[in-house]
Every structure is written in structure tokens, then in C-alpha cells.
XYZ file of C-alpha atoms in Angstrom:
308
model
C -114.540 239.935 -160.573
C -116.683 242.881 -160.551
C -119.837 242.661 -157.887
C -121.693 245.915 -159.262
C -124.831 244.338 -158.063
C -123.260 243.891 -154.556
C -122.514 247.440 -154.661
C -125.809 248.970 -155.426
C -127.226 247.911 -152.594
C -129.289 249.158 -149.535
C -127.518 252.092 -147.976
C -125.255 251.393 -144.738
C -127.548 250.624 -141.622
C -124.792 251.798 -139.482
C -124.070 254.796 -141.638
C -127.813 256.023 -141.405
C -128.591 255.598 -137.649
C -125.224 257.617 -136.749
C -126.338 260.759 -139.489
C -130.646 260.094 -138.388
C -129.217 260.922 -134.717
C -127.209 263.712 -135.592
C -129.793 265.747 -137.503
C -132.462 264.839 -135.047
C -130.102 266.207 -131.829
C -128.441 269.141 -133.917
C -131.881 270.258 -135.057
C -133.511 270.787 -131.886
C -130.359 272.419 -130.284
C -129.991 274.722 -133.147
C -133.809 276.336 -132.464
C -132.817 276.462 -128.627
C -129.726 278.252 -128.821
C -130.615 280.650 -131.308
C -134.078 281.522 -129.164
C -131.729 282.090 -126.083
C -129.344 283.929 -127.908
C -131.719 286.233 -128.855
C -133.087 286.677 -124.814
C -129.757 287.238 -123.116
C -127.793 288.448 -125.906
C -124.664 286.197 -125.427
C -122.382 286.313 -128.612
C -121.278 282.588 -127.232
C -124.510 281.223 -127.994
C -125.360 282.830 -131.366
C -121.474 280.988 -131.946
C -122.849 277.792 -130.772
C -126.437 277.898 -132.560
C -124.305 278.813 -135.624
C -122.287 275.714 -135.034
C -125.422 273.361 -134.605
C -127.152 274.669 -137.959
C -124.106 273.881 -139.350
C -123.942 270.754 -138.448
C -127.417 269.841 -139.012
C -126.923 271.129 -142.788
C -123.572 268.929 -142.960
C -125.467 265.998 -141.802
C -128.122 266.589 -144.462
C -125.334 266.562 -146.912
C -123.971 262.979 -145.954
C -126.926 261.632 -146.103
C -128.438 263.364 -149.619
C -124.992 261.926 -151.047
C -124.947 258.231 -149.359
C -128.918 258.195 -150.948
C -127.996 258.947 -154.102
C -125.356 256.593 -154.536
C -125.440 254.091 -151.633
C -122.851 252.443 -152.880
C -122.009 251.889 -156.749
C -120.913 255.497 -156.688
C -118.831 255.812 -152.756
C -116.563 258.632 -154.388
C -119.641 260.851 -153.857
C -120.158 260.348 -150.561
C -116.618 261.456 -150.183
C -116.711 264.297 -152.005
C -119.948 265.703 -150.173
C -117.989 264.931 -146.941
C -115.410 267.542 -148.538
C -118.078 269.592 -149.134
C -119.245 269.568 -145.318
C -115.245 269.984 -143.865
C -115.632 273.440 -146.497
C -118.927 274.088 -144.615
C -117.574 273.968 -141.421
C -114.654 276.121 -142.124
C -116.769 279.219 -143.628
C -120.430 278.959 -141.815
C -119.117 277.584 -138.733
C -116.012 279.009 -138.218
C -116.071 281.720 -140.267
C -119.503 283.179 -138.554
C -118.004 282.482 -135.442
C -115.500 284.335 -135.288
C -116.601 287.254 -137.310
C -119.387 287.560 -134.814
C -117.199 287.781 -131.315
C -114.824 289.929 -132.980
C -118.295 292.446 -133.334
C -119.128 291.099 -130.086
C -116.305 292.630 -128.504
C -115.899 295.838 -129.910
C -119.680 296.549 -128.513
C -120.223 293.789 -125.810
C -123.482 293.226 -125.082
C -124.779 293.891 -121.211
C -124.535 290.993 -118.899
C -128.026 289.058 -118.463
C -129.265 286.265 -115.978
C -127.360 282.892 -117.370
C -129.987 280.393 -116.155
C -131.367 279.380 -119.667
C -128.139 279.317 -121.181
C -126.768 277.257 -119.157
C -130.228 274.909 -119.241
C -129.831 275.101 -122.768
C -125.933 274.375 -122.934
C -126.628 271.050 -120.133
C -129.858 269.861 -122.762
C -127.509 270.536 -126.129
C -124.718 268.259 -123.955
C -126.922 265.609 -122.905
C -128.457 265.388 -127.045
C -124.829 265.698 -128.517
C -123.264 263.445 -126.236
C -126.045 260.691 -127.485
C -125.132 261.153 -130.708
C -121.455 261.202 -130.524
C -121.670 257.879 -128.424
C -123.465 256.529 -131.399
C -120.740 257.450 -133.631
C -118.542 256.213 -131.310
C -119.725 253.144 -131.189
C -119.991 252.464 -135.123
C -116.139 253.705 -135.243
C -115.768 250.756 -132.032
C -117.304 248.293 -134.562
C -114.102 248.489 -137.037
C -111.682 249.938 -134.265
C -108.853 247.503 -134.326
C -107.501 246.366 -130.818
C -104.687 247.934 -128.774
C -106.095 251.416 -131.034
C -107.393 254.845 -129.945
C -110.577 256.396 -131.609
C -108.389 258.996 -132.987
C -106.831 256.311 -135.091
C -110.132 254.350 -135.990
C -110.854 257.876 -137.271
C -107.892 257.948 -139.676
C -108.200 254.570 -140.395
C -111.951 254.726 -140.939
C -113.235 254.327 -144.723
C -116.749 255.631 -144.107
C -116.968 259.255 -144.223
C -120.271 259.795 -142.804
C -119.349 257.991 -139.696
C -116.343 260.090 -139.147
C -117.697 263.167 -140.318
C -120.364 262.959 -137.483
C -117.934 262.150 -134.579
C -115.696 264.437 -135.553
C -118.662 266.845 -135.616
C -119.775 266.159 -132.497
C -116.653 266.012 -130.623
C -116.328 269.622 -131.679
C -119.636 270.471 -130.457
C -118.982 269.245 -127.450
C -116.204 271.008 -126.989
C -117.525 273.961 -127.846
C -120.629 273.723 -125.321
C -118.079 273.386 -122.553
C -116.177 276.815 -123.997
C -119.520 278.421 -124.080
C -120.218 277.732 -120.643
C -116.750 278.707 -119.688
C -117.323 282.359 -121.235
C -120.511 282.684 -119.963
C -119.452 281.594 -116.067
C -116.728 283.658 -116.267
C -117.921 286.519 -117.806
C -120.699 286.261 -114.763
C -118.035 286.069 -111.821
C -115.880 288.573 -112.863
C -118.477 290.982 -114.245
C -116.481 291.401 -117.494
C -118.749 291.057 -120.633
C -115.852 290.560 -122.792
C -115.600 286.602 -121.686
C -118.357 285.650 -123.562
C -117.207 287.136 -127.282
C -113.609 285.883 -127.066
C -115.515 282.122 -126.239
C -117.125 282.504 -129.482
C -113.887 283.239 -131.116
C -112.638 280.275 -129.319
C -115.453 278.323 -130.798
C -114.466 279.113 -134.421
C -111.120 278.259 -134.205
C -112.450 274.940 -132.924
C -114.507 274.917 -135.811
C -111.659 275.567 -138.679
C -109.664 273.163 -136.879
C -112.246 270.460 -137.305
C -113.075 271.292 -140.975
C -109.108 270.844 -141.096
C -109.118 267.197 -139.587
C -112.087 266.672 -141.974
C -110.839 267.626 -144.867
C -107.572 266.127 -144.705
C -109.100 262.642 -143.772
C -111.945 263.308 -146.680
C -109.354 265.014 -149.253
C -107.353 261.706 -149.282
C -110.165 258.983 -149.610
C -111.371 261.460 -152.688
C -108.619 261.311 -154.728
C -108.330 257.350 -153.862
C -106.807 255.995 -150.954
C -105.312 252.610 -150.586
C -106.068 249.918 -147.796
C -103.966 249.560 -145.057
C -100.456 248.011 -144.921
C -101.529 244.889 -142.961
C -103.972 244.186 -145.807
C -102.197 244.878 -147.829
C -99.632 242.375 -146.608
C -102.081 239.849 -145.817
C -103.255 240.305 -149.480
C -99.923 239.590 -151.222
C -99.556 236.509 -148.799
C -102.856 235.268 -150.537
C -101.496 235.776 -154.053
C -98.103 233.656 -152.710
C -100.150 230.716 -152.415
C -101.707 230.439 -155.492
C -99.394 227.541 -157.145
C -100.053 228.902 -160.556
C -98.260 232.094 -160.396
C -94.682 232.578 -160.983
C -94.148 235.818 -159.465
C -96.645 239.318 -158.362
C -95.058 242.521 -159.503
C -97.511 244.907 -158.107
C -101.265 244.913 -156.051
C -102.423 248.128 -156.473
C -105.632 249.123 -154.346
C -108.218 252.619 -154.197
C -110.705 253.123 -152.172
C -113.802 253.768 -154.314
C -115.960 253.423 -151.248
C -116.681 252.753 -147.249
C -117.024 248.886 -148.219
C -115.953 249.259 -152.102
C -112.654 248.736 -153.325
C -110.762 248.142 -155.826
C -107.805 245.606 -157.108
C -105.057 246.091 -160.059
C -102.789 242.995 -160.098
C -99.864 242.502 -161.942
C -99.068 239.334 -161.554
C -96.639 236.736 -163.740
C -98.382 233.084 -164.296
C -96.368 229.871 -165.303
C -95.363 230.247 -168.921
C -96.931 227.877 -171.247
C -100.260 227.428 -169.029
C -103.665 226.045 -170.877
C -106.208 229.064 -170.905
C -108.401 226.652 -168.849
C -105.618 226.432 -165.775
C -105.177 230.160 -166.511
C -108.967 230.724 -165.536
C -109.178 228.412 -162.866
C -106.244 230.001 -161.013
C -108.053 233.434 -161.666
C -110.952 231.631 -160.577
C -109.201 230.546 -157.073
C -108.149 233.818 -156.500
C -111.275 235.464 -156.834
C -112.792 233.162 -154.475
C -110.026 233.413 -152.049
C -109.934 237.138 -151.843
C -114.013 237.265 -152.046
C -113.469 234.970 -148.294
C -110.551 236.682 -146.728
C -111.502 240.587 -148.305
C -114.790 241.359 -148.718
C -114.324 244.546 -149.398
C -112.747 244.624 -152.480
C -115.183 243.936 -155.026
C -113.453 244.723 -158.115
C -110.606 242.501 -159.493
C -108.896 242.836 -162.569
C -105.454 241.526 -163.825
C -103.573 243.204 -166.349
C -103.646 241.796 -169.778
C -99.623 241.193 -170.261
C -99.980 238.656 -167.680
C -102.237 236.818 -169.160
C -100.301 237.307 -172.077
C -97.729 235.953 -171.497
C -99.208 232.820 -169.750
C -100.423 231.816 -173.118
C -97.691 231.497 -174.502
């Protein structure tokens, strides 16, 4: 069984709305931050309109690779998700830091905070909408009794993750910016709001770390989870014409792609007609209980040796 036309489908619905809102709130807050930045100065905030042109050019990423090969091709929306965890680690971070370490050997004077902090409370309000929405697409496939940091790792959709990992960060990092920036203000030190964008790129590297370890292993092909696994070999126990099943060997090729090796042994002596109805029943049966995996194939000693 190999549904190629299944595959090259329409793009991911879900997929699209969670990197559309991204871009759309990371754009905006990118052009805010950097204009106030450039009024009162504050290291924190060139960190933090660093960090949402960042994001906005990671988001652009995802979706130029999900595009281009929606779904026939799901290893390359992987790999540009690897590309975006780099991203994050030398823009993002990288930037970051290197500009409160300048920061603080020549700290700029203290200004009036008002439109950082206005732009800090409209960045949280536009973030936070687009993290729920990531939220709720990792809720969608969350199992139950599970945290969303585990939906995360479990997760097979890179764009999904990529975004709420994203935009946890930038959360995070508002409420460091406007940390720096309040202290800084009521203790008169200027040297709170550099070490907050220092702060904010070693949030940075460590979420192009999460990223790329989560992105790194669907690349190279990860397999489905144990409990499919498990429910998967109890599908291949029923079929009545198989003597025994050596291996079932899975990869990831996609979010909703994957793809099945078995090495199974059928009944000696078996007509070739029996042989392809049972191959038959088993591609129907795991098309029902596994959608997912669109790709079947059985290796050729098995058959083999059915036949004779």
C-alpha cells in the first residue's frame, strides 16, 4: 500500500492557521519594539525586537517548506524546522547577547518606560493569541492524563511545535524585559536592562536547543510511539494467515506520513491468491485503525517463502 496521492494533498489546515497567526502577531511586534528601542534606548528591547524578527523569519520558513511539499515530501518540513532551531540560536540568541554584553560596558541613560512597557503589554496580549492557538492544535493530539510539554515531544508536526515553542519563549522573554526595565527604573541602575537582554538570549539558545533536538530526531526518521506500536503488532496477531512477525519497523516521513517495513512469516505452502488476500486484510485493517501510515511494504523473503 502506498497512498502517494493521499499524501500530496492540501497543506495542513491546522498547520497553516497556527504559522498565519504567528507571522501576523510577530510582524507587528517586531516594527514596535524596534521603533521604541530606538526612542528610549533600552538594550532589552532591541533583544526582544531581535527575537520577534526572528521569529517572524522562522515562521516564514515553516511555511515556504510545508508549501512546497505539503505532504509527499514531510522530511522537508523537518529539515526547515532545523533550519529555524539554527536561526534561533545565532540571530536570536546570538544578537542578544552580543548586544547587552555592549550594552553594559556603555549603558545607555535611563529614559521614561511608558511606551515600553505599552509596547511589552500589546506584544503580550498578540503573542499570547498566538501561542493559545498553538496550544490548542498541540490539545487536538494531546493524549489524556499528558502535559503540553509532552504533546510537544510527542508531537509529529514540526510547524506546530516550532511555533509554541516559539512563542512560549517570547513570552518569557517579554516578562524578562519588563523585569529589567522596572528594575532598572526603581533602583536607578541602568545596568538592569542589558543583563535582561542577556537573559533573553540564553532563553533563546535554550529554545533553539529544545527545537533542535525534537526536529534533529524526526529528520533523521523517527518511529511512532510504543503504544502504536504495540497496538500495531496486536493487529498483525490476528491475521490467521501469518505464522509468525519478526520485525515492524516504522519512520516518520511526515506530520501525518509514515511509513511500514514488515517482516512477517506466512503459512508455508499458501496459494498466491490467499497470500494477497491476507496482504489485502492487512492493508485494510491498518488503513482503519492507523491512518497515518500510508506506506506498507513486506519484505520479499516472506513472501518467499509462503510460496513455497
Amino acid at each position: 500500500m502506498d497512498d502517494t496521492a493521499q499524501a500530496a494533498g492540501a497543506p495542513r489546515q491546522g498547520s497553516q492557521k497556527v504559522i498565519y497567526a504567528a507571522i501576523a502577531a510577530n510582524l507587528g511586534i517586531a516594527a514596535a519594539k524596534f521603533v521604541v528601542a530606538a526612542i528610549t534606548g533600552s538594550a532589552a528591547m532591541v533583544a526582544e525586537g531581535i527575537h520577534s524578527a526572528v521569529d517572524t523569519g522562522n515562521e516564514l520558513l515553516l511555511l515556504l517548506g510545508d508549501r512546497k511539499h505539503p505532504f509527499g515530501y514531510g522530511k522537508s518540513l523537518y529539515f526547515w524546522a532545523l533550519i529555524v532551531a539554527l536561526s534561533v540560536f545565532s540571530l536570536g540568541g546570538g544578537l542578544s547577547i552580543y548586544h547587552g554584553i555592549a550594552a553594559l560596558q556603555a549603558p545607555p541613560p535611563l529614559e521614561d518606560p511608558l511606551w515600553n512597557y505599552v509596547v511589552l503589554a500589546v506584544a503580550a496580549v498578540f503573542e499570547g493569541y498566538s501561542w493559545n492557538v498553538s496550544r490548542q492544535a498541540l490539545n487536538a493530539v494531546r493524549k489524556p492524563g499528558t502535559s503540553l510539554w509532552q504533546a510537544v515531544r510527542a508531537s509529529k508536526d514540526a510547524s506546530v511545535f516550532t511555533v509554541f515553542i516559539e512563542d512560549t519563549a517570547a513570552l518569557l522573554g517579554i516578562a524578562i524585559a519588563a523585569a529589567g526595565i522596572a528594575l532598572g527604573q526603581y533602583f536607578g541602575n541602568p545596568y538592569f536592562d542589558p543583563a535582561a537582554s542577556i537573559l533573553i538570549g540564553a532563553l533563546l539558545i535554550g529554545a533553539a536547543l529544545a527545537l533542535g533536538r525534537e526536529t534533529g530526531h524526526l529528520l533523521v526518521g523517527e518511529s511512532i510511539d510504543r503504544d502504536q506500536l504495540a497496538a500495531l503488532h496486536a493487529l498483525f496477531a490476528r491475521e490467521r494467515a501469518l505464522d509468525s512477525v519478526a520485525s515492524l519497523r516504522t519512520m516518520q516521513l511526515g506530520p501525518d506520513d509514515v511509513l511500514l517495513a514488515a517482516s512477517v512469516q506466512f503459512r508455508r505452502g499458501m496459494p498466491i491468491d490467499e497470500v494477497e488476500q491476507a496482504i489485502g486484510r492487512l492493508e485494510a485493517a491498518i488503513a482503519a485503525e492507523h491512518p497515518a501510515i500510508r506506506h506498507v511494504y513486506f519484505e520479499a523473503s516472506a513472501l518467499r517463502a509462503a510460496l513455497h
